[in-house]
Amino acid sequence: AQTVTQSQPEMSVQEAETVTLSCTYDTSESNYYLFWYKQPPSRQMILVIRQEAYKQQNATENRFSVNFQKAAKSFSLKISDSQLGDTAMYFCALKGGATNKLIFGTGTLLAVQP
Amino acid sequence: GAGVSQTPSNKVTEKGKYVELRCDPISGHTALYWYRQSLGQGPEFLIYFQGTGAADDSGLPNDRFFAVRPEGSVSTLKIQRTERGDSAVYLCASSSGWTGANEQYFGPGTRLTVT
């Protein structure tokens, strides 16, 4: 079975500061993908960043970067220069092997304070 | 271009009633997915289609739930004899292919409330 665990139900950060959201996962697949999705109050899930497991280099998208530790099965998201618009639920997700379904964690509610 | 759309945005129904939830994927997307998100939880996979056929329906909770995609574009999720435990946000997503690398684009969801 594939699982995703997010142990931080809520986080808070000051505007312009840096915050890191944690995620651990478990899979027996050798070929898999990891994702961070953002879900604002509008409910629309938006892809923030993606990491292919076979790539050793950590993915980066502007202010968003990941720390992918394959041996530890850890996939954390770092948000630099936090903005008020970053306030949302953040979900870590896994897609492994031949299946195309996403396995989500329970989410972390991030509040960016002015 | 237009994203994934879902109708209705909100649906309130009485226990025991039948409901249909509709998903319009991004034009040209061959893969379509349904997820259910209960309050305070992450989305849970229900079913996914490659074209017109259900490639994986392992997430459907029981035989009250059924989904179709007859022409390979619009999909309808059907729930019979609704129960209060079916109350959730139902999310639809589509992707341009069904390999692991294809990004899933999500709609805004339908909030179903069973009273």
PDB file of C-alpha atoms in Angstrom:
ATOM      1  CA  ALA A   1       0.000   0.000   0.000  1.00  0.00           C
ATOM      2  CA  GLN A   2       1.103   3.543  -0.670  1.00  0.00           C
ATOM      3  CA  THR A   3       0.739   6.151   2.046  1.00  0.00           C
ATOM      4  CA  VAL A   4       1.454   9.851   2.527  1.00  0.00           C
ATOM      5  CA  THR A   5       1.798  11.445   5.945  1.00  0.00           C
ATOM      6  CA  GLN A   6       1.730  15.142   6.799  1.00  0.00           C
ATOM      7  CA  SER A   7       2.336  15.613  10.506  1.00  0.00           C
ATOM      8  CA  GLN A   8       1.769  19.373  10.683  1.00  0.00           C
ATOM      9  CA  PRO A   9      -1.961  20.172  10.678  1.00  0.00           C
ATOM     10  CA  GLU A  10      -1.314  23.929  10.849  1.00  0.00           C
ATOM     11  CA  MET A  11       1.609  26.273  10.294  1.00  0.00           C
ATOM     12  CA  SER A  12       2.018  30.017  10.528  1.00  0.00           C
ATOM     13  CA  VAL A  13       4.661  32.273   9.013  1.00  0.00           C
ATOM     14  CA  GLN A  14       5.274  36.002   8.803  1.00  0.00           C
ATOM     15  CA  GLU A  15       5.104  37.656   5.429  1.00  0.00           C
ATOM     16  CA  ALA A  16       8.497  37.612   3.623  1.00  0.00           C
ATOM     17  CA  GLU A  17       9.801  34.812   5.863  1.00  0.00           C
ATOM     18  CA  THR A  18      10.594  31.230   4.893  1.00  0.00           C
ATOM     19  CA  VAL A  19       8.568  28.194   5.938  1.00  0.00           C
ATOM     20  CA  THR A  20       9.023  24.457   5.421  1.00  0.00           C
ATOM     21  CA  LEU A  21       6.173  21.963   5.255  1.00  0.00           C
ATOM     22  CA  SER A  22       6.934  18.314   5.970  1.00  0.00           C
ATOM     23  CA  CYS A  23       5.801  15.173   4.184  1.00  0.00           C
ATOM     24  CA  THR A  24       6.801  11.537   4.439  1.00  0.00           C
ATOM     25  CA  TYR A  25       5.612   8.744   2.204  1.00  0.00           C
ATOM     26  CA  ASP A  26       5.811   5.034   1.721  1.00  0.00           C
ATOM     27  CA  THR A  27       5.762   3.063  -1.495  1.00  0.00           C
ATOM     28  CA  SER A  28       7.291  -0.130  -2.815  1.00  0.00           C
ATOM     29  CA  GLU A  29       7.384   1.225  -6.339  1.00  0.00           C
ATOM     30  CA  SER A  30      10.705   2.135  -7.908  1.00  0.00           C
ATOM     31  CA  ASN A  31       9.158   4.610 -10.335  1.00  0.00           C
ATOM     32  CA  TYR A  32       6.970   7.272  -8.733  1.00  0.00           C
ATOM     33  CA  TYR A  33       6.189  10.974  -8.649  1.00  0.00           C
ATOM     34  CA  LEU A  34       5.691  13.329  -5.740  1.00  0.00           C
ATOM     35  CA  PHE A  35       3.640  16.513  -5.779  1.00  0.00           C
ATOM     36  CA  TRP A  36       2.708  19.467  -3.650  1.00  0.00           C
ATOM     37  CA  TYR A  37      -0.748  20.919  -4.292  1.00  0.00           C
ATOM     38  CA  LYS A  38      -2.196  24.155  -2.942  1.00  0.00           C
ATOM     39  CA  GLN A  39      -5.914  24.400  -2.141  1.00  0.00           C
ATOM     40  CA  PRO A  40      -7.189  27.922  -1.360  1.00  0.00           C
ATOM     41  CA  PRO A  41     -10.719  28.512  -0.011  1.00  0.00           C
ATOM     42  CA  SER A  42     -12.020  28.394  -3.582  1.00  0.00           C
ATOM     43  CA  ARG A  43     -11.396  24.592  -3.370  1.00  0.00           C
ATOM     44  CA  GLN A  44      -9.439  24.543  -6.635  1.00  0.00           C
ATOM     45  CA  MET A  45      -6.388  22.279  -6.296  1.00  0.00           C
ATOM     46  CA  ILE A  46      -3.378  23.912  -7.916  1.00  0.00           C
ATOM     47  CA  LEU A  47      -0.124  22.089  -8.626  1.00  0.00           C
ATOM     48  CA  VAL A  48       2.765  23.871  -6.910  1.00  0.00           C
ATOM     49  CA  ILE A  49       5.703  21.622  -7.701  1.00  0.00           C
ATOM     50  CA  ARG A  50       6.503  18.098  -8.905  1.00  0.00           C
ATOM     51  CA  GLN A  51       9.433  15.731  -8.359  1.00  0.00           C
ATOM     52  CA  GLU A  52      10.248  12.590 -10.312  1.00  0.00           C
ATOM     53  CA  ALA A  53      11.746   9.984  -8.012  1.00  0.00           C
ATOM     54  CA  TYR A  54      14.484   9.029 -10.448  1.00  0.00           C
ATOM     55  CA  LYS A  55      15.823  12.601 -10.495  1.00  0.00           C
ATOM     56  CA  GLN A  56      18.299  13.351  -7.743  1.00  0.00           C
ATOM     57  CA  GLN A  57      18.146  17.097  -8.230  1.00  0.00           C
ATOM     58  CA  ASN A  58      15.540  18.851  -6.092  1.00  0.00           C
ATOM     59  CA  ALA A  59      12.782  20.580  -8.053  1.00  0.00           C
ATOM     60  CA  THR A  60      12.429  24.359  -7.872  1.00  0.00           C
ATOM     61  CA  GLU A  61       9.654  26.652  -9.065  1.00  0.00           C
ATOM     62  CA  ASN A  62      10.330  30.305  -8.310  1.00  0.00           C
ATOM     63  CA  ARG A  63       9.829  30.755  -4.521  1.00  0.00           C
ATOM     64  CA  PHE A  64       8.973  27.073  -4.047  1.00  0.00           C
ATOM     65  CA  SER A  65      11.530  24.317  -3.694  1.00  0.00           C
ATOM     66  CA  VAL A  66      11.594  20.795  -2.329  1.00  0.00           C
ATOM     67  CA  ASN A  67      14.003  18.756  -0.263  1.00  0.00           C
ATOM     68  CA  PHE A  68      13.658  15.225  -1.606  1.00  0.00           C
ATOM     69  CA  GLN A  69      15.339  12.605   0.568  1.00  0.00           C
ATOM     70  CA  LYS A  70      14.663   9.334  -1.240  1.00  0.00           C
ATOM     71  CA  ALA A  71      16.252   6.985   1.282  1.00  0.00           C
ATOM     72  CA  ALA A  72      14.350   8.602   4.127  1.00  0.00           C
ATOM     73  CA  LYS A  73      11.151   8.813   2.019  1.00  0.00           C
ATOM     74  CA  SER A  74      10.842  12.458   2.870  1.00  0.00           C
ATOM     75  CA  PHE A  75       9.584  15.255   0.594  1.00  0.00           C
ATOM     76  CA  SER A  76       9.398  18.685   2.235  1.00  0.00           C
ATOM     77  CA  LEU A  77       8.285  21.944   0.636  1.00  0.00           C
ATOM     78  CA  LYS A  78      10.094  25.207   1.275  1.00  0.00           C
ATOM     79  CA  ILE A  79       8.357  28.479   0.563  1.00  0.00           C
ATOM     80  CA  SER A  80      10.659  31.488   0.472  1.00  0.00           C
ATOM     81  CA  ASP A  81       9.587  35.124   0.769  1.00  0.00           C
ATOM     82  CA  SER A  82       6.100  34.074   1.897  1.00  0.00           C
ATOM     83  CA  GLN A  83       3.239  36.147   0.542  1.00  0.00           C
ATOM     84  CA  LEU A  84      -0.296  36.653   1.833  1.00  0.00           C
ATOM     85  CA  GLY A  85      -1.566  34.816  -1.249  1.00  0.00           C
ATOM     86  CA  ASP A  86       0.266  31.691  -0.119  1.00  0.00           C
ATOM     87  CA  THR A  87      -2.314  31.225   2.634  1.00  0.00           C
ATOM     88  CA  ALA A  88      -4.023  27.913   1.808  1.00  0.00           C
ATOM     89  CA  MET A  89      -4.142  24.198   2.529  1.00  0.00           C
ATOM     90  CA  TYR A  90      -1.118  22.384   1.144  1.00  0.00           C
ATOM     91  CA  PHE A  91      -1.323  18.720   0.232  1.00  0.00           C
ATOM     92  CA  CYS A  92       1.522  16.360  -0.454  1.00  0.00           C
ATOM     93  CA  ALA A  93       0.655  13.626  -2.978  1.00  0.00           C
ATOM     94  CA  LEU A  94       2.201  10.490  -4.425  1.00  0.00           C
ATOM     95  CA  LYS A  95       1.628   8.746  -7.725  1.00  0.00           C
ATOM     96  CA  GLY A  96       3.409   5.435  -8.014  1.00  0.00           C
ATOM     97  CA  GLY A  97       4.028   2.641 -10.464  1.00  0.00           C
ATOM     98  CA  ALA A  98       1.477   1.854 -13.126  1.00  0.00           C
ATOM     99  CA  THR A  99      -1.375   3.496 -11.290  1.00  0.00           C
ATOM    100  CA  ASN A 100      -2.380   7.015 -12.186  1.00  0.00           C
ATOM    101  CA  LYS A 101      -4.251   7.779  -9.016  1.00  0.00           C
ATOM    102  CA  LEU A 102      -2.909  10.347  -6.600  1.00  0.00           C
ATOM    103  CA  ILE A 103      -2.544   9.425  -2.940  1.00  0.00           C
ATOM    104  CA  PHE A 104      -2.884  12.533  -0.783  1.00  0.00           C
ATOM    105  CA  GLY A 105      -1.833  13.368   2.736  1.00  0.00           C
ATOM    106  CA  THR A 106      -4.188  15.042   5.201  1.00  0.00           C
ATOM    107  CA  GLY A 107      -2.860  18.502   4.451  1.00  0.00           C
ATOM    108  CA  THR A 108      -1.205  21.403   6.254  1.00  0.00           C
ATOM    109  CA  LEU A 109      -3.068  24.656   6.702  1.00  0.00           C
ATOM    110  CA  LEU A 110      -0.592  27.490   6.157  1.00  0.00           C
ATOM    111  CA  ALA A 111      -1.407  30.980   7.366  1.00  0.00           C
ATOM    112  CA  VAL A 112       0.802  33.840   6.222  1.00  0.00           C
ATOM    113  CA  GLN A 113       0.581  36.700   8.693  1.00  0.00           C
ATOM    114  CA  PRO A 114       1.055  40.349   7.625  1.00  0.00           C
TER     115      PRO A 114
ATOM    116  CA  GLY B   1      -8.290  28.069 -22.370  1.00  0.00           C
ATOM    117  CA  ALA B   2     -11.089  26.816 -20.166  1.00  0.00           C
ATOM    118  CA  GLY B   3     -10.208  24.640 -17.215  1.00  0.00           C
ATOM    119  CA  VAL B   4     -12.075  21.712 -15.709  1.00  0.00           C
ATOM    120  CA  SER B   5     -15.615  22.671 -14.793  1.00  0.00           C
ATOM    121  CA  GLN B   6     -18.014  20.920 -12.433  1.00  0.00           C
ATOM    122  CA  THR B   7     -21.722  21.333 -11.944  1.00  0.00           C
ATOM    123  CA  PRO B   8     -23.461  21.983  -9.716  1.00  0.00           C
ATOM    124  CA  SER B   9     -21.161  23.890  -7.410  1.00  0.00           C
ATOM    125  CA  ASN B  10     -23.260  22.884  -4.429  1.00  0.00           C
ATOM    126  CA  LYS B  11     -25.919  20.218  -4.065  1.00  0.00           C
ATOM    127  CA  VAL B  12     -28.167  19.605  -1.076  1.00  0.00           C
ATOM    128  CA  THR B  13     -30.235  16.445  -1.111  1.00  0.00           C
ATOM    129  CA  GLU B  14     -32.232  14.343   1.290  1.00  0.00           C
ATOM    130  CA  LYS B  15     -31.077  10.982   2.538  1.00  0.00           C
ATOM    131  CA  GLY B  16     -32.160   8.252   0.175  1.00  0.00           C
ATOM    132  CA  LYS B  17     -32.295  10.424  -2.936  1.00  0.00           C
ATOM    133  CA  TYR B  18     -30.359   9.963  -6.178  1.00  0.00           C
ATOM    134  CA  VAL B  19     -27.825  12.568  -7.352  1.00  0.00           C
ATOM    135  CA  GLU B  20     -25.724  13.181 -10.435  1.00  0.00           C
ATOM    136  CA  LEU B  21     -22.557  15.255 -10.465  1.00  0.00           C
ATOM    137  CA  ARG B  22     -21.118  16.432 -13.759  1.00  0.00           C
ATOM    138  CA  CYS B  23     -17.541  17.050 -14.857  1.00  0.00           C
ATOM    139  CA  ASP B  24     -16.393  18.792 -18.043  1.00  0.00           C
ATOM    140  CA  PRO B  25     -12.693  18.129 -18.560  1.00  0.00           C
ATOM    141  CA  ILE B  26     -10.227  20.286 -20.417  1.00  0.00           C
ATOM    142  CA  SER B  27     -10.827  19.880 -24.143  1.00  0.00           C
ATOM    143  CA  GLY B  28      -8.730  17.088 -25.587  1.00  0.00           C
ATOM    144  CA  HIS B  29      -7.814  15.519 -22.261  1.00  0.00           C
ATOM    145  CA  THR B  30      -8.151  11.765 -22.534  1.00  0.00           C
ATOM    146  CA  ALA B  31      -7.853  10.859 -18.858  1.00  0.00           C
ATOM    147  CA  LEU B  32     -10.429  11.862 -16.241  1.00  0.00           C
ATOM    148  CA  TYR B  33     -10.395  11.273 -12.485  1.00  0.00           C
ATOM    149  CA  TRP B  34     -12.888  11.544  -9.632  1.00  0.00           C
ATOM    150  CA  TYR B  35     -11.828  12.127  -6.028  1.00  0.00           C
ATOM    151  CA  ARG B  36     -13.801  12.645  -2.832  1.00  0.00           C
ATOM    152  CA  GLN B  37     -12.654  15.047  -0.139  1.00  0.00           C
ATOM    153  CA  SER B  38     -14.257  14.763   3.274  1.00  0.00           C
ATOM    154  CA  LEU B  39     -14.012  17.612   5.762  1.00  0.00           C
ATOM    155  CA  GLY B  40     -10.488  18.018   7.089  1.00  0.00           C
ATOM    156  CA  GLN B  41      -9.060  15.309   4.862  1.00  0.00           C
ATOM    157  CA  GLY B  42      -7.100  15.055   1.653  1.00  0.00           C
ATOM    158  CA  PRO B  43      -8.826  13.927  -1.534  1.00  0.00           C
ATOM    159  CA  GLU B  44      -9.393  10.194  -1.904  1.00  0.00           C
ATOM    160  CA  PHE B  45      -9.364   8.511  -5.280  1.00  0.00           C
ATOM    161  CA  LEU B  46     -12.638   7.083  -6.574  1.00  0.00           C
ATOM    162  CA  ILE B  47     -12.268   6.190 -10.260  1.00  0.00           C
ATOM    163  CA  TYR B  48     -10.387   7.099 -13.391  1.00  0.00           C
ATOM    164  CA  PHE B  49     -11.177   6.850 -17.077  1.00  0.00           C
ATOM    165  CA  GLN B  50      -8.964   6.399 -20.089  1.00  0.00           C
ATOM    166  CA  GLY B  51     -11.191   7.563 -22.894  1.00  0.00           C
ATOM    167  CA  THR B  52     -14.630   6.055 -22.408  1.00  0.00           C
ATOM    168  CA  GLY B  53     -13.649   3.134 -20.221  1.00  0.00           C
ATOM    169  CA  ALA B  54     -13.056   2.990 -16.488  1.00  0.00           C
ATOM    170  CA  ALA B  55      -9.414   1.965 -16.144  1.00  0.00           C
ATOM    171  CA  ASP B  56      -9.470   1.807 -12.364  1.00  0.00           C
ATOM    172  CA  ASP B  57     -12.597   1.947 -10.198  1.00  0.00           C
ATOM    173  CA  SER B  58     -10.996   0.532  -7.079  1.00  0.00           C
ATOM    174  CA  GLY B  59     -11.819   3.613  -5.022  1.00  0.00           C
ATOM    175  CA  LEU B  60     -15.592   3.486  -5.391  1.00  0.00           C
ATOM    176  CA  PRO B  61     -16.809   2.786  -1.834  1.00  0.00           C
ATOM    177  CA  ASN B  62     -19.777   0.567  -2.725  1.00  0.00           C
ATOM    178  CA  ASP B  63     -22.263  -0.243  -5.469  1.00  0.00           C
ATOM    179  CA  ARG B  64     -24.292   2.895  -4.798  1.00  0.00           C
ATOM    180  CA  PHE B  65     -21.599   4.826  -6.632  1.00  0.00           C
ATOM    181  CA  PHE B  66     -21.261   4.667 -10.395  1.00  0.00           C
ATOM    182  CA  ALA B  67     -19.579   6.869 -13.012  1.00  0.00           C
ATOM    183  CA  VAL B  68     -19.821   7.065 -16.788  1.00  0.00           C
ATOM    184  CA  ARG B  69     -18.026   8.820 -19.602  1.00  0.00           C
ATOM    185  CA  PRO B  70     -19.929   7.689 -22.690  1.00  0.00           C
ATOM    186  CA  GLU B  71     -18.248   9.860 -25.318  1.00  0.00           C
ATOM    187  CA  GLY B  72     -14.836  10.215 -23.779  1.00  0.00           C
ATOM    188  CA  SER B  73     -15.277  13.804 -22.632  1.00  0.00           C
ATOM    189  CA  VAL B  74     -17.964  14.736 -20.063  1.00  0.00           C
ATOM    190  CA  SER B  75     -18.310  12.416 -17.092  1.00  0.00           C
ATOM    191  CA  THR B  76     -21.136  11.946 -14.612  1.00  0.00           C
ATOM    192  CA  LEU B  77     -20.757  10.553 -11.112  1.00  0.00           C
ATOM    193  CA  LYS B  78     -23.987   8.967  -9.938  1.00  0.00           C
ATOM    194  CA  ILE B  79     -24.862   8.209  -6.327  1.00  0.00           C
ATOM    195  CA  GLN B  80     -27.936   6.168  -5.481  1.00  0.00           C
ATOM    196  CA  ARG B  81     -29.753   6.068  -2.139  1.00  0.00           C
ATOM    197  CA  THR B  82     -27.557   8.808  -0.706  1.00  0.00           C
ATOM    198  CA  GLU B  83     -26.454   8.583   2.909  1.00  0.00           C
ATOM    199  CA  ARG B  84     -25.297  11.332   5.277  1.00  0.00           C
ATOM    200  CA  GLY B  85     -21.800   9.857   5.103  1.00  0.00           C
ATOM    201  CA  ASP B  86     -21.687  10.707   1.397  1.00  0.00           C
ATOM    202  CA  SER B  87     -21.494  14.402   2.285  1.00  0.00           C
ATOM    203  CA  ALA B  88     -18.182  15.683   0.913  1.00  0.00           C
ATOM    204  CA  VAL B  89     -16.607  17.714  -1.863  1.00  0.00           C
ATOM    205  CA  TYR B  90     -16.350  15.697  -5.058  1.00  0.00           C
ATOM    206  CA  LEU B  91     -13.400  16.749  -7.188  1.00  0.00           C
ATOM    207  CA  CYS B  92     -12.824  15.983 -10.826  1.00  0.00           C
ATOM    208  CA  ALA B  93      -9.486  16.193 -12.618  1.00  0.00           C
ATOM    209  CA  SER B  94      -8.291  15.606 -16.155  1.00  0.00           C
ATOM    210  CA  SER B  95      -4.947  15.054 -17.835  1.00  0.00           C
ATOM    211  CA  SER B  96      -3.696  14.920 -21.391  1.00  0.00           C
ATOM    212  CA  GLY B  97      -2.471  11.358 -21.002  1.00  0.00           C
ATOM    213  CA  TRP B  98      -2.336   8.553 -18.513  1.00  0.00           C
ATOM    214  CA  THR B  99       1.338   8.192 -17.851  1.00  0.00           C
ATOM    215  CA  GLY B 100       2.737   9.147 -14.517  1.00  0.00           C
ATOM    216  CA  ALA B 101       4.268  12.312 -15.891  1.00  0.00           C
ATOM    217  CA  ASN B 102       0.959  13.853 -16.966  1.00  0.00           C
ATOM    218  CA  GLU B 103      -0.258  16.595 -14.656  1.00  0.00           C
ATOM    219  CA  GLN B 104      -3.791  16.337 -13.324  1.00  0.00           C
ATOM    220  CA  TYR B 105      -5.772  19.575 -13.554  1.00  0.00           C
ATOM    221  CA  PHE B 106      -8.538  19.868 -10.985  1.00  0.00           C
ATOM    222  CA  GLY B 107     -11.961  21.448 -11.119  1.00  0.00           C
ATOM    223  CA  PRO B 108     -13.456  23.501  -8.266  1.00  0.00           C
ATOM    224  CA  GLY B 109     -15.475  20.562  -6.994  1.00  0.00           C
ATOM    225  CA  THR B 110     -19.091  19.940  -6.110  1.00  0.00           C
ATOM    226  CA  ARG B 111     -20.001  20.187  -2.433  1.00  0.00           C
ATOM    227  CA  LEU B 112     -22.615  17.527  -1.715  1.00  0.00           C
ATOM    228  CA  THR B 113     -24.624  17.781   1.482  1.00  0.00           C
ATOM    229  CA  VAL B 114     -26.978  14.954   2.403  1.00  0.00           C
ATOM    230  CA  THR B 115     -29.519  15.940   5.054  1.00  0.00           C
TER     231      THR B 115
END
